[in-house]
CSV table of N, CA and C in Angstrom, one decimal:
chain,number,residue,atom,x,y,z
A,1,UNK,N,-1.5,18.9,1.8
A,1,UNK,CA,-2.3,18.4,0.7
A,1,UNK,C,-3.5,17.8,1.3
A,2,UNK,N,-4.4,18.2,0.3
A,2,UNK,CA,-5.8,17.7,0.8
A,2,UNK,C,-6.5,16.2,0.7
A,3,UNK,N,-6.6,15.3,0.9
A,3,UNK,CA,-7.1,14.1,0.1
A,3,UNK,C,-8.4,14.5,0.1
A,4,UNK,N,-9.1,15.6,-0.1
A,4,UNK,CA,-10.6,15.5,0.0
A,4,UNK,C,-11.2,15.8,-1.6
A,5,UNK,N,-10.1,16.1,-2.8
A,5,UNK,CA,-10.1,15.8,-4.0
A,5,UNK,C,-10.3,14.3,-4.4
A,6,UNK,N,-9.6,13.5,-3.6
A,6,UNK,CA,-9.5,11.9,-4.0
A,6,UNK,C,-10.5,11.6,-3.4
A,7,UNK,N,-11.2,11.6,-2.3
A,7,UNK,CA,-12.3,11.2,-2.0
A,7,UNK,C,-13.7,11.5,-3.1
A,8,UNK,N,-14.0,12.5,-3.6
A,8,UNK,CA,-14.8,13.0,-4.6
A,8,UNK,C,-14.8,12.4,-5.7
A,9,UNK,N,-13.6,12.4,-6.7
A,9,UNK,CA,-13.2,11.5,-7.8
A,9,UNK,C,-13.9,10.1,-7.6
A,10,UNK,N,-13.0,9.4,-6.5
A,10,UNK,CA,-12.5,7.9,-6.5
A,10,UNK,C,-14.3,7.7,-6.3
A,11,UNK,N,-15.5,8.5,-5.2
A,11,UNK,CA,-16.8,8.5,-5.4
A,11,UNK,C,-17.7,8.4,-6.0
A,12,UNK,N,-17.7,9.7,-7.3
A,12,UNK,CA,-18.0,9.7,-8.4
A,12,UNK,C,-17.8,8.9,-9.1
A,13,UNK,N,-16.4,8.2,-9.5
A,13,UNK,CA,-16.3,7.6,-10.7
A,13,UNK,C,-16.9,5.7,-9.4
A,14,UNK,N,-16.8,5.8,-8.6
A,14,UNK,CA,-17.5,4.5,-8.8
A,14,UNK,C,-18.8,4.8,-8.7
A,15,UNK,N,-19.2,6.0,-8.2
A,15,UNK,CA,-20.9,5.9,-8.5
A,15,UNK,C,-21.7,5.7,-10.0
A,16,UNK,N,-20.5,6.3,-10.7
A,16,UNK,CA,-21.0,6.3,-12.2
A,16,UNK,C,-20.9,5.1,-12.9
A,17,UNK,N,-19.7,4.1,-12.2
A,17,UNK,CA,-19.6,3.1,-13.1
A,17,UNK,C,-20.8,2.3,-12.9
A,18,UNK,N,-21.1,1.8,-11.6
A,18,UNK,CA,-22.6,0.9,-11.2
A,18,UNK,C,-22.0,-0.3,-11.6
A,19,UNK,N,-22.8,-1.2,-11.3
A,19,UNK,CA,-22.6,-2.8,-11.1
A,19,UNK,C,-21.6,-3.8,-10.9
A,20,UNK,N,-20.8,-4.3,-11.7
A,20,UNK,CA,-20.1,-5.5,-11.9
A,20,UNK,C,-18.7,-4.2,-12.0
A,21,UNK,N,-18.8,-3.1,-12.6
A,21,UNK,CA,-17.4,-2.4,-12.9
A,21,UNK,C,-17.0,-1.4,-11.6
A,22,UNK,N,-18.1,-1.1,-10.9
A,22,UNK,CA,-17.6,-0.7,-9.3
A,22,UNK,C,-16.8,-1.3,-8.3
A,23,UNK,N,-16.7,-2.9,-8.6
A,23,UNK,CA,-15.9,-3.6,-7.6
A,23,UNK,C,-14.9,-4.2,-8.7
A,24,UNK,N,-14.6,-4.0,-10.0
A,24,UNK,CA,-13.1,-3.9,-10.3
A,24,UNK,C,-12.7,-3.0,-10.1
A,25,UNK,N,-13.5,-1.6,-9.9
A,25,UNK,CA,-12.5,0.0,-9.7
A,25,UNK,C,-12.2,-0.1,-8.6
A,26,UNK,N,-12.8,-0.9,-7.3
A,26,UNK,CA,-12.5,-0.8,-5.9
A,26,UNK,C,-11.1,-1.3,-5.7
A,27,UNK,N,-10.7,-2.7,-6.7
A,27,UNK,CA,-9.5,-3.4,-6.8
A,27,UNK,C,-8.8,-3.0,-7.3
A,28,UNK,N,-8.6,-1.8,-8.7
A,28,UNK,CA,-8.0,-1.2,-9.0
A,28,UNK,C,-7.5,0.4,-8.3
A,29,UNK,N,-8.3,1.0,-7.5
A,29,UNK,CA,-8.3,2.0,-7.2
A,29,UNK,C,-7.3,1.6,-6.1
A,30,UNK,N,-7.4,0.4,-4.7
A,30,UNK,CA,-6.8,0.1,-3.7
A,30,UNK,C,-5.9,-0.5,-4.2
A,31,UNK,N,-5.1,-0.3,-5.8
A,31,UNK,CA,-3.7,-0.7,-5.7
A,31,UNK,C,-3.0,0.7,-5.9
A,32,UNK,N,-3.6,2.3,-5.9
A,32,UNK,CA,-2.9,2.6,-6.7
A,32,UNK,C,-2.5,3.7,-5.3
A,33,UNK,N,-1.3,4.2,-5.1
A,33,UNK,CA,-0.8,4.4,-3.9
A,33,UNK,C,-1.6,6.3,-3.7
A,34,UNK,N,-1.6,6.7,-3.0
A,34,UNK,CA,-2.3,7.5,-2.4
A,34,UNK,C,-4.0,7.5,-2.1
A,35,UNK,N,-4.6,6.6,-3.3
A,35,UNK,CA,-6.5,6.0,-2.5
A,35,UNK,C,-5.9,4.7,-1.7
A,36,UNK,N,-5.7,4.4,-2.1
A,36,UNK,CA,-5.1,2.6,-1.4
A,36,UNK,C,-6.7,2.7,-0.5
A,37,UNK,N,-6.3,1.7,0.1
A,37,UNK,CA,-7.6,0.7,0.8
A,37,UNK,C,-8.1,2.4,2.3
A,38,UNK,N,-7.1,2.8,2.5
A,38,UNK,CA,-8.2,4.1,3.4
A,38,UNK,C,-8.8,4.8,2.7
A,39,UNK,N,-8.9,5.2,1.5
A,39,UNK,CA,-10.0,6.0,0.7
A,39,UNK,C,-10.9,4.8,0.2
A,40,UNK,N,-10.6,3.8,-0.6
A,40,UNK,CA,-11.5,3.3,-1.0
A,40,UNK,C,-12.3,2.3,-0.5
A,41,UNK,N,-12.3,2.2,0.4
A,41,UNK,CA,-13.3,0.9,1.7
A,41,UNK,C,-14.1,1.7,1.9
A,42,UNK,N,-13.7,3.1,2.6
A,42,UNK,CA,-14.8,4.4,2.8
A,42,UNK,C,-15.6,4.6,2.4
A,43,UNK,N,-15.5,5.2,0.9
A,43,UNK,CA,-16.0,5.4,-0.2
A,43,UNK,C,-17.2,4.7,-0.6
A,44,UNK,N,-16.2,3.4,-0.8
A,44,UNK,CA,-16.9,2.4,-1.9
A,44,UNK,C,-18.6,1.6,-0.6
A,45,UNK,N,-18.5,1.5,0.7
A,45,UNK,CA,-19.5,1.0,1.6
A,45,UNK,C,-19.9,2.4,1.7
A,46,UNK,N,-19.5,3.6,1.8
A,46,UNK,CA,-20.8,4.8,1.7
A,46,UNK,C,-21.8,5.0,0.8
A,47,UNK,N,-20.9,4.3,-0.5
A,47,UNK,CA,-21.8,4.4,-1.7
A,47,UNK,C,-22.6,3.2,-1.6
A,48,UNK,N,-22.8,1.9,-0.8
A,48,UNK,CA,-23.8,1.2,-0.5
A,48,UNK,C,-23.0,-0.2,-1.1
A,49,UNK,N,-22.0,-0.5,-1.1
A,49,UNK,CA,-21.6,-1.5,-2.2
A,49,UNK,C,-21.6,-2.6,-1.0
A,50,UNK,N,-21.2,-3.8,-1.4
A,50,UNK,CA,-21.0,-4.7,0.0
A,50,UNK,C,-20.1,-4.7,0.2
A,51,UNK,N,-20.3,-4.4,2.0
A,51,UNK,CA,-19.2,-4.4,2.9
A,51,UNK,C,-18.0,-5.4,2.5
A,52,UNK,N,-18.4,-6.5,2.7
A,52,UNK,CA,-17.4,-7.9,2.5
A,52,UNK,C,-16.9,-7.7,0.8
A,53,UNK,N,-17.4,-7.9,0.1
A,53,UNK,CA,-16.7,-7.4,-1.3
A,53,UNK,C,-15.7,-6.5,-1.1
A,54,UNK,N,-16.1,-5.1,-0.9
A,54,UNK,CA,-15.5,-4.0,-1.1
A,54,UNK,C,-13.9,-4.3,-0.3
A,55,UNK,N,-14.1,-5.2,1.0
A,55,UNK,CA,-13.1,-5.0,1.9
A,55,UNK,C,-12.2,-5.8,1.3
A,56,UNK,N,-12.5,-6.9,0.7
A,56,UNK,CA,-11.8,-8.5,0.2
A,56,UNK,C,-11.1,-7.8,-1.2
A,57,UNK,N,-12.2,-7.0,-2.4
A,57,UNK,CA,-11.5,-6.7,-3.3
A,57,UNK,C,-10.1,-5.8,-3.1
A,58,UNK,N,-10.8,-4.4,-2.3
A,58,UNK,CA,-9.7,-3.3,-2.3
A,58,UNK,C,-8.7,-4.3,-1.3
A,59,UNK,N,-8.5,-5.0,-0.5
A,59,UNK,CA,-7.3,-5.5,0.1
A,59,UNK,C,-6.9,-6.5,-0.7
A,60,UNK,N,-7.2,-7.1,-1.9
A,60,UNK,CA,-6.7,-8.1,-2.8
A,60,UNK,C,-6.0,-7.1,-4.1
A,61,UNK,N,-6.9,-6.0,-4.1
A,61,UNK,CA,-5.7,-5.1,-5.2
A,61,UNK,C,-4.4,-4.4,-4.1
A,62,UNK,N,-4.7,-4.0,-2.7
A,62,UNK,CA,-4.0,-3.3,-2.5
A,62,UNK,C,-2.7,-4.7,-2.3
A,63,UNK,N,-2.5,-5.5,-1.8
A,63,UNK,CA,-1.6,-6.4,-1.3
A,63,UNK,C,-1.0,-6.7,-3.1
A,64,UNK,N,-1.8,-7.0,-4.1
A,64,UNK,CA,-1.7,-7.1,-5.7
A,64,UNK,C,-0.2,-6.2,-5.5
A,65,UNK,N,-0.4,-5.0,-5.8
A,65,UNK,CA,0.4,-3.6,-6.0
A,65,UNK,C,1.8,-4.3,-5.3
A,66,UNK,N,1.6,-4.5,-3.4
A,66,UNK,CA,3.1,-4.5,-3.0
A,66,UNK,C,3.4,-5.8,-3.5
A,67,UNK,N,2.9,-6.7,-3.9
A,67,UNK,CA,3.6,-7.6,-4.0
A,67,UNK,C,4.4,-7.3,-5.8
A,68,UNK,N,3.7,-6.7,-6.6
A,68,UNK,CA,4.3,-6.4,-7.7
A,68,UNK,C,5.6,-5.6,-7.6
A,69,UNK,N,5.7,-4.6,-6.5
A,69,UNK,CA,6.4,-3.3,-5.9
A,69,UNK,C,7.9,-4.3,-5.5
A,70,UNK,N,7.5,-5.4,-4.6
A,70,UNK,CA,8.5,-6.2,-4.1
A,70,UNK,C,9.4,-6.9,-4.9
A,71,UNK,N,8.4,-7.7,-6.5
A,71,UNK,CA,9.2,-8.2,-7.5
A,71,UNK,C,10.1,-7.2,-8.4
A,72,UNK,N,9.5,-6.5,-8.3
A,72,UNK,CA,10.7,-5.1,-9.1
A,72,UNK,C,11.5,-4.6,-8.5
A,73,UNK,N,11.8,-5.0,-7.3
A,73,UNK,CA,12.5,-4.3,-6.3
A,73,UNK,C,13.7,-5.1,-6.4
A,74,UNK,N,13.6,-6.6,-6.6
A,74,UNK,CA,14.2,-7.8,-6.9
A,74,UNK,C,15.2,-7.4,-8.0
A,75,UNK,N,14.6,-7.2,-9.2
A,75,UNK,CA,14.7,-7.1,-10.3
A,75,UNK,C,15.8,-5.8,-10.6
A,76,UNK,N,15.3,-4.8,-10.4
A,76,UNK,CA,16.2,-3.5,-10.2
A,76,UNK,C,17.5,-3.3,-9.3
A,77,UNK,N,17.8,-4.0,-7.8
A,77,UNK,CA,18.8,-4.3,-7.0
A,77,UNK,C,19.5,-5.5,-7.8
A,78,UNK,N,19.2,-6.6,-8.5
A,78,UNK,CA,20.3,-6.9,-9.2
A,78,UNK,C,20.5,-6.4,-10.2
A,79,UNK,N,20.1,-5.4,-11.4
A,79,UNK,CA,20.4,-5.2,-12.1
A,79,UNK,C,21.6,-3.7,-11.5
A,80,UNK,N,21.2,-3.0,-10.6
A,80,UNK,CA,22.0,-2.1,-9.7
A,80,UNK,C,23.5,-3.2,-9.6
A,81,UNK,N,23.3,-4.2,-8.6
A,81,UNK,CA,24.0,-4.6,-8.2
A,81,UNK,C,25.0,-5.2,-9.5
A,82,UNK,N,24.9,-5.7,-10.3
A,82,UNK,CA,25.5,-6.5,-11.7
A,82,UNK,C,26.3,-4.7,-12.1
A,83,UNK,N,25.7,-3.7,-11.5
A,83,UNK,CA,26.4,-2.6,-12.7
A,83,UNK,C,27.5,-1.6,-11.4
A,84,UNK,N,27.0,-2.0,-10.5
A,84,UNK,CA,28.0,-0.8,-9.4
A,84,UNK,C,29.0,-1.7,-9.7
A,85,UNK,N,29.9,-0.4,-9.4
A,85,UNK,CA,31.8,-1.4,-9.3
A,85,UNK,C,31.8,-1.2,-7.4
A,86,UNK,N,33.0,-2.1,-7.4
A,86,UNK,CA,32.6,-2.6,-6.0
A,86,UNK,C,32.9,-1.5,-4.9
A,87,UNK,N,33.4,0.0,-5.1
A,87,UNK,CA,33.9,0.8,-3.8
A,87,UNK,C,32.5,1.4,-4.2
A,88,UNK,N,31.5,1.5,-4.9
A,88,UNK,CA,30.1,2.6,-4.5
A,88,UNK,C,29.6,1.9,-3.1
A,89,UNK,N,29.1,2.9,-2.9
A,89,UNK,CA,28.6,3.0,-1.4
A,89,UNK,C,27.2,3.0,-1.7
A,90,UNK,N,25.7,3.1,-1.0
A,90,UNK,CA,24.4,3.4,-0.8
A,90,UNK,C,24.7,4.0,0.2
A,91,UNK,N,24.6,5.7,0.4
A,91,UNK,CA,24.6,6.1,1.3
A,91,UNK,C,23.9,7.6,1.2
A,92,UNK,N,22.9,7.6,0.5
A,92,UNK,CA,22.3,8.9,-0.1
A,92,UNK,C,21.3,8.9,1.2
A,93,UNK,N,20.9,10.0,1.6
A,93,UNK,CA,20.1,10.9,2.1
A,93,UNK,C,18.7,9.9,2.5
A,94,UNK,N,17.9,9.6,1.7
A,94,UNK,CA,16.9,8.8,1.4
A,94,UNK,C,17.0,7.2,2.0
A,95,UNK,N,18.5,7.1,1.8
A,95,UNK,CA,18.7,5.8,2.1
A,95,UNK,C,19.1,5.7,3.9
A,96,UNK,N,19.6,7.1,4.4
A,96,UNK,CA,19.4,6.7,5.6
A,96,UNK,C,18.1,7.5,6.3
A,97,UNK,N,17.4,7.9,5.5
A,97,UNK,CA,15.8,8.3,6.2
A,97,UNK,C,15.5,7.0,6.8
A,98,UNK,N,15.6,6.1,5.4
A,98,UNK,CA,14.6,5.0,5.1
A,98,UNK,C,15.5,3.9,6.6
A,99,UNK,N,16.4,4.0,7.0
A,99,UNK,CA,17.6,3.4,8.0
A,99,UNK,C,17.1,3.5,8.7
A,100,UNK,N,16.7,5.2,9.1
A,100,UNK,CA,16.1,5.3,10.5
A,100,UNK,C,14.9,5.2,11.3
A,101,UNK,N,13.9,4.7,9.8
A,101,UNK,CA,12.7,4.7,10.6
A,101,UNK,C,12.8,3.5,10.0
A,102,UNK,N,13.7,2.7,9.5
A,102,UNK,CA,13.6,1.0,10.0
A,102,UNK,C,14.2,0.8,11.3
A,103,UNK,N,15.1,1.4,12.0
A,103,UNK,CA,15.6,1.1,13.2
A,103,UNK,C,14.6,1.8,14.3
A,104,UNK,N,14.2,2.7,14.5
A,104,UNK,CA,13.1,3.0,15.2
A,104,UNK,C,11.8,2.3,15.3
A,105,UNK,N,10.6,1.8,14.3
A,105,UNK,CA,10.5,0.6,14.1
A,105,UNK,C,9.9,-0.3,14.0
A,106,UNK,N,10.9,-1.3,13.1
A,106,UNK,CA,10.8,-2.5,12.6
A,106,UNK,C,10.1,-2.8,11.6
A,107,UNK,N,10.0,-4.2,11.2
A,107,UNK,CA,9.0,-4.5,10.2
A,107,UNK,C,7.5,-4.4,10.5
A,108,UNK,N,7.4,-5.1,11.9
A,108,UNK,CA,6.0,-5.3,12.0
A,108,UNK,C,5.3,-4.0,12.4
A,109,UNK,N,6.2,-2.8,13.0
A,109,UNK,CA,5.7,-1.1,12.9
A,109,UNK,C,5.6,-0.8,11.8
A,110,UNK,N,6.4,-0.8,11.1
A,110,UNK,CA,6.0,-0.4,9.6
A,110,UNK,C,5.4,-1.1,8.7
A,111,UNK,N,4.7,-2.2,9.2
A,111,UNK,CA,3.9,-3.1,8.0
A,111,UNK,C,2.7,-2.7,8.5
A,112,UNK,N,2.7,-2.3,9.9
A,112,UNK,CA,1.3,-2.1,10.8
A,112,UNK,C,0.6,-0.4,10.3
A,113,UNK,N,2.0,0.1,10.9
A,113,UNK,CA,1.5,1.5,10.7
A,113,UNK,C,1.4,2.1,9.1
A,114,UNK,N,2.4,1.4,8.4
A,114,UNK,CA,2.6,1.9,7.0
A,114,UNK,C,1.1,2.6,6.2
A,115,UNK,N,0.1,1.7,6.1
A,115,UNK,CA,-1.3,2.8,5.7
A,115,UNK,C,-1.6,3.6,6.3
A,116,UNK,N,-1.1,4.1,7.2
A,116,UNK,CA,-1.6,5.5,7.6
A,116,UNK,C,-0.1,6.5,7.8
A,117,UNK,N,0.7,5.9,8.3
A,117,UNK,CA,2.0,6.5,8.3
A,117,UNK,C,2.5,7.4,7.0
A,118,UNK,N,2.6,6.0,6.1
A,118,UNK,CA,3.2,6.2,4.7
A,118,UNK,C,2.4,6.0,3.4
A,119,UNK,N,1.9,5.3,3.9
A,119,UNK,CA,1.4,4.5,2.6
A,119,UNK,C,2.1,3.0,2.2
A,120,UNK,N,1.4,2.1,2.0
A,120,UNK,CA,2.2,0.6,2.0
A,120,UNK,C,3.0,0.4,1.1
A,121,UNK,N,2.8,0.9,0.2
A,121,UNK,CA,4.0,1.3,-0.9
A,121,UNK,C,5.6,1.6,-0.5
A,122,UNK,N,5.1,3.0,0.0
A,122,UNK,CA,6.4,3.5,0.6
A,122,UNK,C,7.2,2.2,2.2
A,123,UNK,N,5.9,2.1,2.7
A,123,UNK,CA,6.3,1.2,3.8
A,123,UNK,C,7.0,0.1,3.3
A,124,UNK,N,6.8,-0.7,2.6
A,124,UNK,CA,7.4,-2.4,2.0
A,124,UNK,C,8.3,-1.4,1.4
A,125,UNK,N,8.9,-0.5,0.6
A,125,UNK,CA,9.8,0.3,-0.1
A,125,UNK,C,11.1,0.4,0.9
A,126,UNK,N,11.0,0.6,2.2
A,126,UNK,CA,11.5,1.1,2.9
A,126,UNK,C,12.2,-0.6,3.7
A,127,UNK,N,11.2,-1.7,4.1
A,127,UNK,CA,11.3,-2.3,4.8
A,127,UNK,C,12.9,-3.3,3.5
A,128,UNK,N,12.2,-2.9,2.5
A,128,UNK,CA,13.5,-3.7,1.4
A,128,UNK,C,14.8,-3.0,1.5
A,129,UNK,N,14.5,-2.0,1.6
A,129,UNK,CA,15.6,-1.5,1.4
A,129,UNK,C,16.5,-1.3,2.6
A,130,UNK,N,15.6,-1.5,3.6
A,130,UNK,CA,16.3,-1.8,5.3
A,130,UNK,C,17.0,-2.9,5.3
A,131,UNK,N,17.0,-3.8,4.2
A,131,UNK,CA,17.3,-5.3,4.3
A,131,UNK,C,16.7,-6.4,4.5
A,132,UNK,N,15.2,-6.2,4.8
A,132,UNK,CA,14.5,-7.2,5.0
A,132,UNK,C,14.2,-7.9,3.6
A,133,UNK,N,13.9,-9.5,4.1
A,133,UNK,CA,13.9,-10.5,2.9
A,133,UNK,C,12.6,-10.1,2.5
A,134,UNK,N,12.6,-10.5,1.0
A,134,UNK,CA,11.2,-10.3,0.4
A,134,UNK,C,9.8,-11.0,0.8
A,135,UNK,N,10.3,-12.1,1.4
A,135,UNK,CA,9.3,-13.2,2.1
A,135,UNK,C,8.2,-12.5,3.6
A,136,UNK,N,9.5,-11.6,3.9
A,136,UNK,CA,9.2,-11.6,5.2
A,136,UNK,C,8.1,-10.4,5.2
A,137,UNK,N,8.9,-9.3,4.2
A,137,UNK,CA,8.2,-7.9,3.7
A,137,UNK,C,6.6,-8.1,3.1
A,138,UNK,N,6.7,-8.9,2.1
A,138,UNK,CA,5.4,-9.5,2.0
A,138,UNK,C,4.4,-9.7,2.8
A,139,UNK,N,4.9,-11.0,3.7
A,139,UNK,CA,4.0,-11.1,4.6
A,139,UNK,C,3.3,-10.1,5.6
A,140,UNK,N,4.7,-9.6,5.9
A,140,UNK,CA,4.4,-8.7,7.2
A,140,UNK,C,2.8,-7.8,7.1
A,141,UNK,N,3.6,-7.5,5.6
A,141,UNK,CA,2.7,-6.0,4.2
A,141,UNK,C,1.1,-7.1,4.5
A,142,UNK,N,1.1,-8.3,4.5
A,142,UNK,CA,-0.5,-8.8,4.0
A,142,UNK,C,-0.7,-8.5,5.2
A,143,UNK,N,-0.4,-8.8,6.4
A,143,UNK,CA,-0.9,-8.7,7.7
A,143,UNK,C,-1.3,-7.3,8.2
A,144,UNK,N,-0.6,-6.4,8.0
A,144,UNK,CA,-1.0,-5.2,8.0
A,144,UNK,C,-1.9,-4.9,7.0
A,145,UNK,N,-1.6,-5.0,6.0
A,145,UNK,CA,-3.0,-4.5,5.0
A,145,UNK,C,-4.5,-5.1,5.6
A,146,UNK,N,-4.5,-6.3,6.0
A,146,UNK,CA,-5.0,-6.7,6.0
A,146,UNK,C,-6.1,-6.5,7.3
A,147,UNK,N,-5.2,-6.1,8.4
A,147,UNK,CA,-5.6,-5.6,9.6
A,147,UNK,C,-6.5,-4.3,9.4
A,148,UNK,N,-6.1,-3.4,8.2
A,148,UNK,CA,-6.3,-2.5,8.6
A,148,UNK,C,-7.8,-2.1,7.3
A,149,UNK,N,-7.5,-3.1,6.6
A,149,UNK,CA,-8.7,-3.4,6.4
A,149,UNK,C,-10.1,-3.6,6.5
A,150,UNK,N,-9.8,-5.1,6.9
A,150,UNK,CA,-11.1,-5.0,8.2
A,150,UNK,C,-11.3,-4.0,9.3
A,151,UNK,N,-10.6,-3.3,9.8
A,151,UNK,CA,-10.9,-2.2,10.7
A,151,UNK,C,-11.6,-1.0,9.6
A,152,UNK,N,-11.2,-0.9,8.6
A,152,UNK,CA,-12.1,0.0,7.7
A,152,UNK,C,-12.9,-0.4,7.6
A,153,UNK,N,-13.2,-2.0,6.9
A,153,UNK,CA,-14.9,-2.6,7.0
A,153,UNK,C,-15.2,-1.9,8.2
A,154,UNK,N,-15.3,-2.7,9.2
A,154,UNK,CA,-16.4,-2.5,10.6
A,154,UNK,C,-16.6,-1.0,10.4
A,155,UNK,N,-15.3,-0.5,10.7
A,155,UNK,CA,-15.7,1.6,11.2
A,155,UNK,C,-16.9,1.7,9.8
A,156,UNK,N,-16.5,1.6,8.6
A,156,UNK,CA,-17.4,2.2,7.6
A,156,UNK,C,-18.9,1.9,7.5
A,157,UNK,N,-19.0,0.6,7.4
A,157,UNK,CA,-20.3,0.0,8.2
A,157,UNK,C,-21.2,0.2,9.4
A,158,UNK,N,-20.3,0.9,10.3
A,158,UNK,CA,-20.8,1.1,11.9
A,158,UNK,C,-21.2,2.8,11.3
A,159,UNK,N,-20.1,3.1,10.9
A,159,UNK,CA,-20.2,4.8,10.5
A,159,UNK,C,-21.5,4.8,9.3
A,160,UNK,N,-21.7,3.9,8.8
A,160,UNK,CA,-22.9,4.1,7.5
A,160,UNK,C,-24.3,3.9,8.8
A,161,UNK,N,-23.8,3.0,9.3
A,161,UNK,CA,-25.0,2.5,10.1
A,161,UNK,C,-26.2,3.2,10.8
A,162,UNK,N,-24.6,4.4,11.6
A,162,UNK,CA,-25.1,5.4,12.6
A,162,UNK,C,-25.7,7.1,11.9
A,163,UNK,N,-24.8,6.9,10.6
A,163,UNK,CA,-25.3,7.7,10.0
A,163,UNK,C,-26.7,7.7,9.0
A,164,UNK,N,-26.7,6.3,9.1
A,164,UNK,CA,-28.0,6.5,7.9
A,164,UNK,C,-27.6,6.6,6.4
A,165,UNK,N,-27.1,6.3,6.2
A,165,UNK,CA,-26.6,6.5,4.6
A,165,UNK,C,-26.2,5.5,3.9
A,166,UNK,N,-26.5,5.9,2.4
A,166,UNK,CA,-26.9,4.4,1.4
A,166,UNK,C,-27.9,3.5,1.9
C-alpha cells in the first residue's frame, strides 16, 4: 500500500483550508491512525505552517487518540470480562501475535518504535493487551510520540531548509 495518496489529500485539504483551520486539521488529522504525526508534521511544515505549532498540535491530537484508545480498552475488557464464563480462554491468533512482539520488545520498544513499526494505535493496542497497566502504556505512548515528533520537526525544517520550499 502506497501512503503517497495520503500525503496528497492530508496536503491539499490543509492547503485549502488556510489560517486558523489548518492547525485544527493538523490536530485532527495526527489523531487519526494511518496520517498520525509521520504524515502530518511533513506535510503540514512543507506547506509553510509553524514548525512549533504543527509539531505541539499534531502530537497533542496524536497522544489525544491513544489516550481515548486506552480508555475504551478499559471499558470493553470489563465489559468482556463481566460476560465470559470462567473456562474461556484468550488465546486467538492475534492474541498471541500481539504476545510475541510484546516479549521480543517490551514497552519502551514498542512505545519507541510503534510510529513507524505499527502505528501508535496498534502499538498501545498491543502493549494492553500484553498486560501492561494503562498508566504505564500511556506514558510510555507520550514519550515515544513525543520523541518522534520532534525528530519530524527538526528533519522537516532542516529538509524544507535545504530544499528551499515554502
Amino acid at each position: 500500500m502506497s501512503l503517497e495518496p495520503l500525503f496528497v489529500d492530508v496536503g491539499a485539504t490543509l492547503e485549502n483550508a488556510g489560517g486558523f483551520l489548518q492547525y485544527v486539521l493538523v490536530f485532527v488529522f495526527a489523531a487519526i491512525p494511518l496520517l498520525e504525526i509521520l504524515v502530518v508534521i511533513p506535510v503540514g511544515i512543507g506547506l509553510g505552517l509553524d514548525p512549533m505549532a504543527t509539531g505541539a498540535l499534531a502530537f497533542a491530537g496524536n497522544v489525544a487518540s491513544v489516550y481515548v484508545l486506552i480508555y475504551f480498552h478499559r471499558r470493553i475488557s470489563n465489559w468482556r470480562r463481566d460476560r465470559r464464563s470462567a473456562d474461556e480462554t484468550d488465546s486467538s491468533d492475534r492474541f498471541e501475535r500481539a504476545r510475541g512482539l510484546w516479549e521480543r520488545y517490551g514497552l519502551p520498544g514498542i512505545a519507541i518504535g510503534g510510529p513507524i513499526l505499527t502505528g501508535v494505535h496498534i502499538a498501545a493496542l498491543v502493549a494492553l493487551l500484553a498486560g501492561s497497566s494503562e498508566r504505564t502504556v500511556a506514558g510510555w505512548m507520550t514519550v515515544g510520540i513525543g520523541l518522534w515528533a520532534a525528530l519530524l520537526v527538526a528533519g522537516s525544517v532542516l529538509g524544507v531548509s535545504l530544499l528551499g520550499v515554502a
